[in-house]
N, CA, C and O atoms as CSV, one atom per row, in Angstrom:
chain,resi,resn,atom,element,x,y,z
A,1,UNK,N,N,10.833,62.979,-67.971
A,1,UNK,CA,C,10.266,64.286,-68.291
A,1,UNK,C,C,10.434,65.191,-67.097
A,1,UNK,O,O,10.137,64.784,-65.973
A,2,UNK,N,N,10.898,66.395,-67.303
A,2,UNK,CA,C,11.068,67.319,-66.188
A,2,UNK,C,C,10.094,68.471,-66.325
A,2,UNK,O,O,9.737,68.891,-67.425
A,3,UNK,N,N,9.680,68.963,-65.185
A,3,UNK,CA,C,8.784,70.110,-65.162
A,3,UNK,C,C,9.568,71.404,-65.178
A,3,UNK,O,O,10.767,71.413,-64.899
A,4,UNK,N,N,8.903,72.485,-65.500
A,4,UNK,CA,C,9.562,73.790,-65.530
A,4,UNK,C,C,10.099,74.127,-64.144
A,4,UNK,O,O,9.373,74.048,-63.153
A,5,UNK,N,N,11.359,74.499,-64.083
A,5,UNK,CA,C,11.973,74.882,-62.827
A,5,UNK,C,C,12.423,73.716,-61.969
A,5,UNK,O,O,12.857,73.929,-60.837
A,6,UNK,N,N,12.334,72.474,-62.476
A,6,UNK,CA,C,12.679,71.308,-61.661
A,6,UNK,C,C,14.157,70.926,-61.764
A,6,UNK,O,O,14.625,70.109,-60.971
A,7,UNK,N,N,14.895,71.484,-62.704
A,7,UNK,CA,C,16.294,71.127,-62.886
A,7,UNK,C,C,17.092,71.426,-61.622
A,7,UNK,O,O,17.067,72.548,-61.116
A,8,UNK,N,N,17.796,70.425,-61.116
A,8,UNK,CA,C,18.670,70.525,-59.955
A,8,UNK,C,C,17.933,70.819,-58.649
A,8,UNK,O,O,18.514,71.402,-57.734
A,9,UNK,N,N,16.668,70.425,-58.551
A,9,UNK,CA,C,15.855,70.594,-57.349
A,9,UNK,C,C,15.503,69.224,-56.794
A,9,UNK,O,O,15.451,68.253,-57.548
A,10,UNK,N,N,15.263,69.125,-55.507
A,10,UNK,CA,C,14.806,67.861,-54.938
A,10,UNK,C,C,13.465,67.535,-55.566
A,10,UNK,O,O,12.552,68.362,-55.561
A,11,UNK,N,N,13.343,66.325,-56.110
A,11,UNK,CA,C,12.148,65.939,-56.840
A,11,UNK,C,C,11.341,64.867,-56.124
A,11,UNK,O,O,10.120,64.829,-56.269
A,12,UNK,N,N,11.984,64.000,-55.359
A,12,UNK,CA,C,11.295,62.847,-54.801
A,12,UNK,C,C,12.114,62.310,-53.647
A,12,UNK,O,O,13.343,62.340,-53.700
A,13,UNK,N,N,11.472,61.826,-52.619
A,13,UNK,CA,C,12.138,61.206,-51.476
A,13,UNK,C,C,11.518,59.837,-51.286
A,13,UNK,O,O,10.295,59.703,-51.281
A,14,UNK,N,N,12.350,58.818,-51.129
A,14,UNK,CA,C,11.822,57.471,-50.969
A,14,UNK,C,C,12.337,56.858,-49.668
A,14,UNK,O,O,13.530,56.912,-49.372
A,15,UNK,N,N,11.419,56.275,-48.896
A,15,UNK,CA,C,11.750,55.608,-47.645
A,15,UNK,C,C,11.520,54.110,-47.794
A,15,UNK,O,O,10.457,53.692,-48.252
A,16,UNK,N,N,12.497,53.301,-47.416
A,16,UNK,CA,C,12.284,51.867,-47.253
A,16,UNK,C,C,11.635,51.695,-45.889
A,16,UNK,O,O,12.184,52.139,-44.881
A,17,UNK,N,N,10.478,51.059,-45.848
A,17,UNK,CA,C,9.735,50.911,-44.596
A,17,UNK,C,C,9.382,49.444,-44.359
A,17,UNK,O,O,9.354,48.641,-45.293
A,18,UNK,N,N,9.117,49.109,-43.103
A,18,UNK,CA,C,8.735,47.745,-42.755
A,18,UNK,C,C,7.254,47.504,-42.997
A,18,UNK,O,O,6.853,46.382,-43.306
A,19,UNK,N,N,6.428,48.553,-42.858
A,19,UNK,CA,C,4.974,48.398,-42.923
A,19,UNK,C,C,4.376,49.656,-43.547
A,19,UNK,O,O,4.327,50.705,-42.905
A,20,UNK,N,N,3.927,49.556,-44.784
A,20,UNK,CA,C,3.395,50.720,-45.496
A,20,UNK,C,C,2.170,51.305,-44.783
A,20,UNK,O,O,2.051,52.525,-44.666
A,21,UNK,N,N,1.270,50.456,-44.313
A,21,UNK,CA,C,0.065,50.961,-43.623
A,21,UNK,C,C,0.444,51.766,-42.387
A,21,UNK,O,O,-0.156,52.807,-42.123
A,22,UNK,N,N,1.432,51.297,-41.627
A,22,UNK,CA,C,1.877,52.016,-40.429
A,22,UNK,C,C,2.480,53.366,-40.813
A,22,UNK,O,O,2.220,54.370,-40.148
A,23,UNK,N,N,3.280,53.400,-41.874
A,23,UNK,CA,C,3.891,54.660,-42.312
A,23,UNK,C,C,2.829,55.641,-42.798
A,23,UNK,O,O,2.904,56.836,-42.511
A,24,UNK,N,N,1.839,55.133,-43.537
A,24,UNK,CA,C,0.743,55.992,-43.996
A,24,UNK,C,C,-0.014,56.568,-42.803
A,24,UNK,O,O,-0.343,57.755,-42.796
A,25,UNK,N,N,-0.291,55.754,-41.806
A,25,UNK,CA,C,-1.014,56.233,-40.624
A,25,UNK,C,C,-0.204,57.301,-39.895
A,25,UNK,O,O,-0.749,58.332,-39.501
A,26,UNK,N,N,1.088,57.061,-39.714
A,26,UNK,CA,C,1.923,58.018,-38.994
A,26,UNK,C,C,1.996,59.359,-39.729
A,26,UNK,O,O,1.677,60.394,-39.145
A,27,UNK,N,N,2.406,59.357,-40.992
A,27,UNK,CA,C,2.578,60.610,-41.724
A,27,UNK,C,C,1.241,61.280,-42.054
A,27,UNK,O,O,1.168,62.505,-42.145
A,28,UNK,N,N,0.197,60.491,-42.230
A,28,UNK,CA,C,-1.133,61.063,-42.419
A,28,UNK,C,C,-1.614,61.775,-41.168
A,28,UNK,O,O,-2.109,62.899,-41.243
A,29,UNK,N,N,-1.470,61.122,-40.010
A,29,UNK,CA,C,-1.907,61.720,-38.742
A,29,UNK,C,C,-1.043,62.908,-38.327
A,29,UNK,O,O,-1.563,63.934,-37.888
A,30,UNK,N,N,0.269,62.771,-38.466
A,30,UNK,CA,C,1.179,63.811,-37.996
A,30,UNK,C,C,1.245,65.020,-38.922
A,30,UNK,O,O,1.371,66.150,-38.450
A,31,UNK,N,N,1.161,64.798,-40.247
A,31,UNK,CA,C,1.394,65.886,-41.193
A,31,UNK,C,C,0.315,66.066,-42.258
A,31,UNK,O,O,0.406,66.985,-43.072
A,32,UNK,N,N,-0.704,65.204,-42.266
A,32,UNK,CA,C,-1.793,65.361,-43.222
A,32,UNK,C,C,-1.444,64.986,-44.650
A,32,UNK,O,O,-2.092,65.453,-45.586
A,33,UNK,N,N,-0.421,64.141,-44.835
A,33,UNK,CA,C,-0.031,63.741,-46.182
A,33,UNK,C,C,-1.126,62.901,-46.828
A,33,UNK,O,O,-1.920,62.262,-46.138
A,34,UNK,N,N,-1.162,62.909,-48.170
A,34,UNK,CA,C,-2.088,62.062,-48.929
A,34,UNK,C,C,-1.286,60.936,-49.583
A,34,UNK,O,O,-0.062,61.013,-49.696
A,35,UNK,N,N,-2.004,59.882,-50.016
A,35,UNK,CA,C,-1.318,58.684,-50.486
A,35,UNK,C,C,-1.988,58.098,-51.717
A,35,UNK,O,O,-3.205,58.186,-51.880
A,36,UNK,N,N,-1.168,57.491,-52.592
A,36,UNK,CA,C,-1.644,56.738,-53.742
A,36,UNK,C,C,-0.939,55.390,-53.705
A,36,UNK,O,O,0.288,55.322,-53.777
A,37,UNK,N,N,-1.716,54.322,-53.593
A,37,UNK,CA,C,-1.146,52.976,-53.540
A,37,UNK,C,C,-0.856,52.461,-54.946
A,37,UNK,O,O,-1.666,52.617,-55.860
A,38,UNK,N,N,0.319,51.843,-55.103
A,38,UNK,CA,C,0.724,51.212,-56.362
A,38,UNK,C,C,1.088,49.762,-56.108
A,38,UNK,O,O,2.180,49.322,-56.468
A,39,UNK,N,N,0.191,49.023,-55.497
A,39,UNK,CA,C,0.440,47.622,-55.183
A,39,UNK,C,C,0.882,47.450,-53.744
A,39,UNK,O,O,1.015,48.426,-53.005
A,40,UNK,N,N,1.110,46.205,-53.347
A,40,UNK,CA,C,1.396,45.914,-51.942
A,40,UNK,C,C,2.782,46.355,-51.470
A,40,UNK,O,O,3.023,46.415,-50.264
A,41,UNK,N,N,3.701,46.666,-52.396
A,41,UNK,CA,C,5.062,47.017,-51.998
A,41,UNK,C,C,5.432,48.470,-52.255
A,41,UNK,O,O,6.581,48.861,-52.047
A,42,UNK,N,N,4.468,49.281,-52.706
A,42,UNK,CA,C,4.813,50.679,-52.986
A,42,UNK,C,C,3.614,51.596,-52.810
A,42,UNK,O,O,2.498,51.285,-53.225
A,43,UNK,N,N,3.877,52.722,-52.189
A,43,UNK,CA,C,2.855,53.751,-51.995
A,43,UNK,C,C,3.524,55.106,-52.179
A,43,UNK,O,O,4.582,55.371,-51.608
A,44,UNK,N,N,2.896,55.961,-52.981
A,44,UNK,CA,C,3.411,57.314,-53.143
A,44,UNK,C,C,2.737,58.223,-52.131
A,44,UNK,O,O,1.547,58.080,-51.852
A,45,UNK,N,N,3.507,59.163,-51.578
A,45,UNK,CA,C,2.924,60.158,-50.679
A,45,UNK,C,C,3.078,61.541,-51.291
A,45,UNK,O,O,3.969,61.783,-52.104
A,46,UNK,N,N,2.198,62.436,-50.886
A,46,UNK,CA,C,2.278,63.833,-51.293
A,46,UNK,C,C,1.989,64.712,-50.106
A,46,UNK,O,O,1.073,64.444,-49.329
A,47,UNK,N,N,2.780,65.774,-49.965
A,47,UNK,CA,C,2.551,66.702,-48.866
A,47,UNK,C,C,1.944,68.016,-49.355
A,47,UNK,O,O,1.835,68.980,-48.596
A,48,UNK,N,N,1.554,68.044,-50.624
A,48,UNK,CA,C,1.010,69.257,-51.214
A,48,UNK,C,C,2.047,70.048,-51.990
A,48,UNK,O,O,1.699,70.940,-52.764
A,49,UNK,N,N,3.327,69.727,-51.789
A,49,UNK,CA,C,4.400,70.415,-52.490
A,49,UNK,C,C,5.404,69.439,-53.092
A,49,UNK,O,O,5.906,69.662,-54.193
A,50,UNK,N,N,5.695,68.363,-52.373
A,50,UNK,CA,C,6.691,67.392,-52.797
A,50,UNK,C,C,6.084,66.001,-52.719
A,50,UNK,O,O,5.238,65.739,-51.865
A,51,UNK,N,N,6.510,65.108,-53.603
A,51,UNK,CA,C,6.049,63.727,-53.548
A,51,UNK,C,C,7.225,62.810,-53.250
A,51,UNK,O,O,8.387,63.165,-53.448
A,52,UNK,N,N,6.891,61.638,-52.776
A,52,UNK,CA,C,7.887,60.622,-52.473
A,52,UNK,C,C,7.197,59.286,-52.381
A,52,UNK,O,O,6.043,59.143,-52.785
A,53,UNK,N,N,7.900,58.306,-51.852
A,53,UNK,CA,C,7.304,56.988,-51.777
A,53,UNK,C,C,7.741,56.202,-50.562
A,53,UNK,O,O,8.789,56.461,-49.970
A,54,UNK,N,N,6.909,55.230,-50.202
A,54,UNK,CA,C,7.228,54.216,-49.202
A,54,UNK,C,C,7.321,52.891,-49.947
A,54,UNK,O,O,6.442,52.564,-50.744
A,55,UNK,N,N,8.378,52.129,-49.693
A,55,UNK,CA,C,8.523,50.832,-50.343
A,55,UNK,C,C,8.997,49.781,-49.346
A,55,UNK,O,O,9.739,50.085,-48.411
A,56,UNK,N,N,8.569,48.566,-49.554
A,56,UNK,CA,C,9.027,47.446,-48.734
A,56,UNK,C,C,9.964,46.542,-49.532
A,56,UNK,O,O,10.218,45.409,-49.122
A,57,UNK,N,N,10.482,47.021,-50.666
A,57,UNK,CA,C,11.310,46.190,-51.535
A,57,UNK,C,C,12.770,46.116,-51.088
A,57,UNK,O,O,13.545,45.350,-51.659
A,58,UNK,N,N,13.157,46.896,-50.079
A,58,UNK,CA,C,14.527,46.867,-49.566
A,58,UNK,C,C,14.473,47.007,-48.048
A,58,UNK,O,O,13.475,47.480,-47.504
A,59,UNK,N,N,15.534,46.599,-47.363
A,59,UNK,CA,C,15.518,46.696,-45.901
A,59,UNK,C,C,15.500,48.142,-45.410
A,59,UNK,O,O,15.987,49.048,-46.085
A,60,UNK,N,N,14.936,48.337,-44.235
A,60,UNK,CA,C,14.939,49.645,-43.589
A,60,UNK,C,C,16.375,49.984,-43.210
A,60,UNK,O,O,17.096,49.149,-42.663
A,61,UNK,N,N,16.782,51.209,-43.502
A,61,UNK,CA,C,18.131,51.674,-43.175
A,61,UNK,C,C,18.033,53.068,-42.589
A,61,UNK,O,O,18.313,54.061,-43.261
A,62,UNK,N,N,17.633,53.130,-41.328
A,62,UNK,CA,C,17.369,54.419,-40.695
A,62,UNK,C,C,18.628,55.125,-40.213
A,62,UNK,O,O,18.551,56.294,-39.833
A,63,UNK,N,N,19.777,54.474,-40.211
A,63,UNK,CA,C,20.960,55.041,-39.594
A,63,UNK,C,C,21.757,56.021,-40.420
A,63,UNK,O,O,22.761,56.532,-39.923
A,64,UNK,N,N,21.380,56.316,-41.642
A,64,UNK,CA,C,22.206,57.219,-42.425
A,64,UNK,C,C,21.411,57.981,-43.448
A,64,UNK,O,O,20.187,57.865,-43.518
A,65,UNK,N,N,22.107,58.757,-44.238
A,65,UNK,CA,C,21.456,59.523,-45.283
A,65,UNK,C,C,21.201,60.951,-44.860
A,65,UNK,O,O,21.550,61.352,-43.750
A,66,UNK,N,N,20.594,61.716,-45.743
A,66,UNK,CA,C,20.341,63.137,-45.447
A,66,UNK,C,C,19.236,63.294,-44.419
A,66,UNK,O,O,18.403,62.405,-44.241
A,67,UNK,N,N,19.239,64.423,-43.751
A,67,UNK,CA,C,18.182,64.760,-42.805
A,67,UNK,C,C,17.063,65.450,-43.569
A,67,UNK,O,O,17.278,66.505,-44.165
A,68,UNK,N,N,15.880,64.869,-43.555
A,68,UNK,CA,C,14.709,65.472,-44.186
A,68,UNK,C,C,14.107,66.428,-43.161
A,68,UNK,O,O,13.824,66.036,-42.029
A,69,UNK,N,N,13.911,67.681,-43.563
A,69,UNK,CA,C,13.393,68.703,-42.654
A,69,UNK,C,C,12.083,69.233,-43.209
A,69,UNK,O,O,12.010,69.691,-44.349
A,70,UNK,N,N,11.045,69.161,-42.376
A,70,UNK,CA,C,9.714,69.662,-42.724
A,70,UNK,C,C,9.538,71.037,-42.083
A,70,UNK,O,O,10.220,71.361,-41.111
A,71,UNK,N,N,8.635,71.837,-42.618
A,71,UNK,CA,C,8.332,73.152,-42.066
A,71,UNK,C,C,6.956,73.127,-41.417
A,71,UNK,O,O,6.054,72.438,-41.895
A,72,UNK,N,N,6.789,73.882,-40.316
A,72,UNK,CA,C,5.486,74.015,-39.666
A,72,UNK,C,C,5.316,75.443,-39.174
A,72,UNK,O,O,6.222,76.012,-38.565
A,73,UNK,N,N,4.145,76.019,-39.443
A,73,UNK,CA,C,3.839,77.334,-38.867
A,73,UNK,C,C,3.766,77.254,-37.351
A,73,UNK,O,O,4.220,78.163,-36.657
A,74,UNK,N,N,3.191,76.158,-36.830
A,74,UNK,CA,C,2.997,75.943,-35.392
A,74,UNK,C,C,3.887,74.779,-34.963
A,74,UNK,O,O,3.493,73.619,-35.075
A,75,UNK,N,N,5.086,75.090,-34.471
A,75,UNK,CA,C,6.055,74.055,-34.122
A,75,UNK,C,C,5.557,73.165,-32.986
A,75,UNK,O,O,5.702,71.945,-33.051
A,76,UNK,N,N,4.977,73.755,-31.958
A,76,UNK,CA,C,4.478,72.966,-30.827
A,76,UNK,C,C,3.314,72.077,-31.253
A,76,UNK,O,O,3.194,70.947,-30.780
A,77,UNK,N,N,2.461,72.573,-32.136
A,77,UNK,CA,C,1.372,71.753,-32.665
A,77,UNK,C,C,1.905,70.573,-33.449
A,77,UNK,O,O,1.385,69.463,-33.331
A,78,UNK,N,N,2.944,70.801,-34.255
A,78,UNK,CA,C,3.560,69.717,-35.020
A,78,UNK,C,C,4.176,68.686,-34.083
A,78,UNK,O,O,4.052,67.482,-34.306
A,79,UNK,N,N,4.838,69.160,-33.041
A,79,UNK,CA,C,5.436,68.240,-32.074
A,79,UNK,C,C,4.356,67.382,-31.412
A,79,UNK,O,O,4.536,66.175,-31.249
A,80,UNK,N,N,3.254,67.990,-31.037
A,80,UNK,CA,C,2.143,67.240,-30.426
A,80,UNK,C,C,1.589,66.189,-31.385
A,80,UNK,O,O,1.315,65.062,-30.973
A,81,UNK,N,N,1.422,66.548,-32.661
A,81,UNK,CA,C,0.903,65.592,-33.643
A,81,UNK,C,C,1.879,64.442,-33.885
A,81,UNK,O,O,1.463,63.294,-34.040
A,82,UNK,N,N,3.182,64.752,-33.919
A,82,UNK,CA,C,4.193,63.705,-34.087
A,82,UNK,C,C,4.111,62.713,-32.931
A,82,UNK,O,O,4.103,61.502,-33.152
A,83,UNK,N,N,4.051,63.217,-31.705
A,83,UNK,CA,C,3.973,62.330,-30.543
A,83,UNK,C,C,2.670,61.542,-30.530
A,83,UNK,O,O,2.675,60.345,-30.242
A,84,UNK,N,N,1.558,62.196,-30.839
A,84,UNK,CA,C,0.257,61.512,-30.846
A,84,UNK,C,C,0.203,60.423,-31.911
A,84,UNK,O,O,-0.483,59.416,-31.735
A,85,UNK,N,N,0.930,60.620,-33.023
A,85,UNK,CA,C,0.944,59.639,-34.103
A,85,UNK,C,C,1.918,58.490,-33.839
A,85,UNK,O,O,1.964,57.531,-34.610
A,86,UNK,N,N,2.696,58.576,-32.756
A,86,UNK,CA,C,3.610,57.496,-32.408
A,86,UNK,C,C,5.068,57.778,-32.690
A,86,UNK,O,O,5.899,56.877,-32.584
A,87,UNK,N,N,5.401,59.017,-33.048
A,87,UNK,CA,C,6.801,59.370,-33.269
A,87,UNK,C,C,7.525,59.564,-31.946
A,87,UNK,O,O,6.903,59.811,-30.913
A,88,UNK,N,N,8.838,59.448,-31.992
A,88,UNK,CA,C,9.664,59.596,-30.803
A,88,UNK,C,C,10.547,60.835,-30.972
A,88,UNK,O,O,11.381,60.881,-31.876
A,89,UNK,N,N,10.371,61.828,-30.116
A,89,UNK,CA,C,11.188,63.040,-30.189
A,89,UNK,C,C,12.589,62.686,-29.697
A,89,UNK,O,O,12.768,62.269,-28.552
A,90,UNK,N,N,13.582,62.854,-30.575
A,90,UNK,CA,C,14.961,62.514,-30.232
A,90,UNK,C,C,15.808,63.741,-29.914
A,90,UNK,O,O,16.902,63.618,-29.362
A,91,UNK,N,N,15.309,64.915,-30.260
A,91,UNK,CA,C,15.974,66.168,-29.897
A,91,UNK,C,C,14.880,67.211,-29.693
A,91,UNK,O,O,14.243,67.640,-30.656
A,92,UNK,N,N,14.660,67.620,-28.446
A,92,UNK,CA,C,13.579,68.568,-28.166
A,92,UNK,C,C,13.785,69.898,-28.900
A,92,UNK,O,O,14.850,70.158,-29.459
A,93,UNK,N,N,12.753,70.721,-28.882
A,93,UNK,CA,C,12.798,72.019,-29.555
A,93,UNK,C,C,14.025,72.806,-29.103
A,93,UNK,O,O,14.308,72.916,-27.910
A,94,UNK,N,N,14.743,73.345,-30.078
A,94,UNK,CA,C,15.914,74.183,-29.797
A,94,UNK,C,C,15.952,75.322,-30.808
A,94,UNK,O,O,15.397,75.217,-31.902
A,95,UNK,N,N,16.608,76.403,-30.429
A,95,UNK,CA,C,16.740,77.568,-31.296
A,95,UNK,C,C,18.006,77.436,-32.142
A,95,UNK,O,O,19.009,76.870,-31.708
A,96,UNK,N,N,17.931,77.969,-33.347
A,96,UNK,CA,C,19.091,78.066,-34.225
A,96,UNK,C,C,18.931,79.369,-34.997
A,96,UNK,O,O,17.827,79.912,-35.042
A,97,UNK,N,N,19.999,79.893,-35.608
A,97,UNK,CA,C,19.848,81.129,-36.363
A,97,UNK,C,C,18.761,80.977,-37.433
A,97,UNK,O,O,18.889,80.154,-38.340
A,98,UNK,N,N,17.720,81.754,-37.324
A,98,UNK,CA,C,16.638,81.700,-38.293
A,98,UNK,C,C,15.380,81.030,-37.795
A,98,UNK,O,O,14.366,81.066,-38.491
A,99,UNK,N,N,15.397,80.413,-36.613
A,99,UNK,CA,C,14.180,79.782,-36.126
A,99,UNK,C,C,14.398,78.795,-35.013
A,99,UNK,O,O,15.354,78.891,-34.244
A,100,UNK,N,N,13.485,77.838,-34.939
A,100,UNK,CA,C,13.529,76.770,-33.936
A,100,UNK,C,C,13.165,75.470,-34.625
A,100,UNK,O,O,12.495,75.472,-35.657
A,101,UNK,N,N,13.612,74.351,-34.048
A,101,UNK,CA,C,13.250,73.063,-34.620
A,101,UNK,C,C,13.370,71.957,-33.580
A,101,UNK,O,O,13.935,72.141,-32.501
A,102,UNK,N,N,12.811,70.791,-33.946
A,102,UNK,CA,C,12.999,69.573,-33.161
A,102,UNK,C,C,13.241,68.427,-34.127
A,102,UNK,O,O,12.917,68.513,-35.312
A,103,UNK,N,N,13.821,67.343,-33.596
A,103,UNK,CA,C,14.067,66.143,-34.393
A,103,UNK,C,C,13.240,65.010,-33.816
A,103,UNK,O,O,13.031,64.939,-32.605
A,104,UNK,N,N,12.766,64.120,-34.687
A,104,UNK,CA,C,11.996,62.970,-34.237
A,104,UNK,C,C,12.366,61.746,-35.065
A,104,UNK,O,O,12.913,61.856,-36.162
A,105,UNK,N,N,12.054,60.577,-34.511
A,105,UNK,CA,C,12.204,59.325,-35.236
A,105,UNK,C,C,10.813,58.823,-35.587
A,105,UNK,O,O,9.918,58.805,-34.741
A,106,UNK,N,N,10.636,58.412,-36.850
A,106,UNK,CA,C,9.347,57.855,-37.264
A,106,UNK,C,C,9.274,56.392,-36.824
A,106,UNK,O,O,10.233,55.894,-36.235
A,107,UNK,N,N,8.173,55.688,-37.086
A,107,UNK,CA,C,8.046,54.312,-36.606
A,107,UNK,C,C,9.121,53.341,-37.114
A,107,UNK,O,O,9.337,52.301,-36.491
A,108,UNK,N,N,9.799,53.652,-38.227
A,108,UNK,CA,C,10.871,52.795,-38.708
A,108,UNK,C,C,12.242,53.249,-38.222
A,108,UNK,O,O,13.251,52.621,-38.545
A,109,UNK,N,N,12.292,54.336,-37.448
A,109,UNK,CA,C,13.545,54.826,-36.901
A,109,UNK,C,C,14.228,55.911,-37.705
A,109,UNK,O,O,15.308,56.367,-37.328
A,110,UNK,N,N,13.617,56.341,-38.821
A,110,UNK,CA,C,14.210,57.432,-39.592
A,110,UNK,C,C,14.149,58.723,-38.781
A,110,UNK,O,O,13.110,59.061,-38.214
A,111,UNK,N,N,15.267,59.441,-38.730
A,111,UNK,CA,C,15.277,60.731,-38.052
A,111,UNK,C,C,14.948,61.825,-39.063
A,111,UNK,O,O,15.570,61.932,-40.121
A,112,UNK,N,N,13.959,62.627,-38.707
A,112,UNK,CA,C,13.568,63.794,-39.488
A,112,UNK,C,C,13.506,64.982,-38.531
A,112,UNK,O,O,13.609,64.809,-37.316
A,113,UNK,N,N,13.342,66.163,-39.067
A,113,UNK,CA,C,13.234,67.361,-38.237
A,113,UNK,C,C,12.066,68.204,-38.723
A,113,UNK,O,O,11.640,68.098,-39.873
A,114,UNK,N,N,11.559,69.036,-37.835
A,114,UNK,CA,C,10.529,70.024,-38.172
A,114,UNK,C,C,11.041,71.361,-37.677
A,114,UNK,O,O,11.515,71.469,-36.546
A,115,UNK,N,N,10.948,72.390,-38.525
A,115,UNK,CA,C,11.409,73.716,-38.112
A,115,UNK,C,C,10.317,74.750,-38.324
A,115,UNK,O,O,9.361,74.528,-39.067
A,116,UNK,N,N,10.479,75.889,-37.653
A,116,UNK,CA,C,9.607,77.026,-37.817
A,116,UNK,C,C,10.427,78.289,-37.670
A,116,UNK,O,O,11.404,78.317,-36.923
A,117,UNK,N,N,10.040,79.323,-38.370
A,117,UNK,CA,C,10.739,80.597,-38.253
A,117,UNK,C,C,10.133,81.474,-37.170
A,117,UNK,O,O,10.535,82.625,-36.998
A,118,UNK,N,N,9.165,80.929,-36.438
A,118,UNK,CA,C,8.488,81.716,-35.401
A,118,UNK,C,C,8.922,81.284,-34.029
A,118,UNK,O,O,8.456,81.836,-33.032
């Protein structure tokens, strides 16, 4: 079933993780995500706009795939929360046409980015 306006839009992102509790703690602390558990091997997350999942049913594969980019009004605040939650900044804040961003690795090694237009 598709929702209105969902055709050809990103609908869900799924991460293979080693430890669901650790991933929930990291993304909850760093970004305030909420979670719904569906058994010991799957947890859905929501960021208020998009949903996805954490699963332990397949091996972690942090070395490839698309770059997931999050938005933050306060880029430095987001960077501080990522570091405090245990993330590793792999590319410090830099400017690009349209804003600034940084890249980080989550506890399983997935590289993500956070950007701001300010």
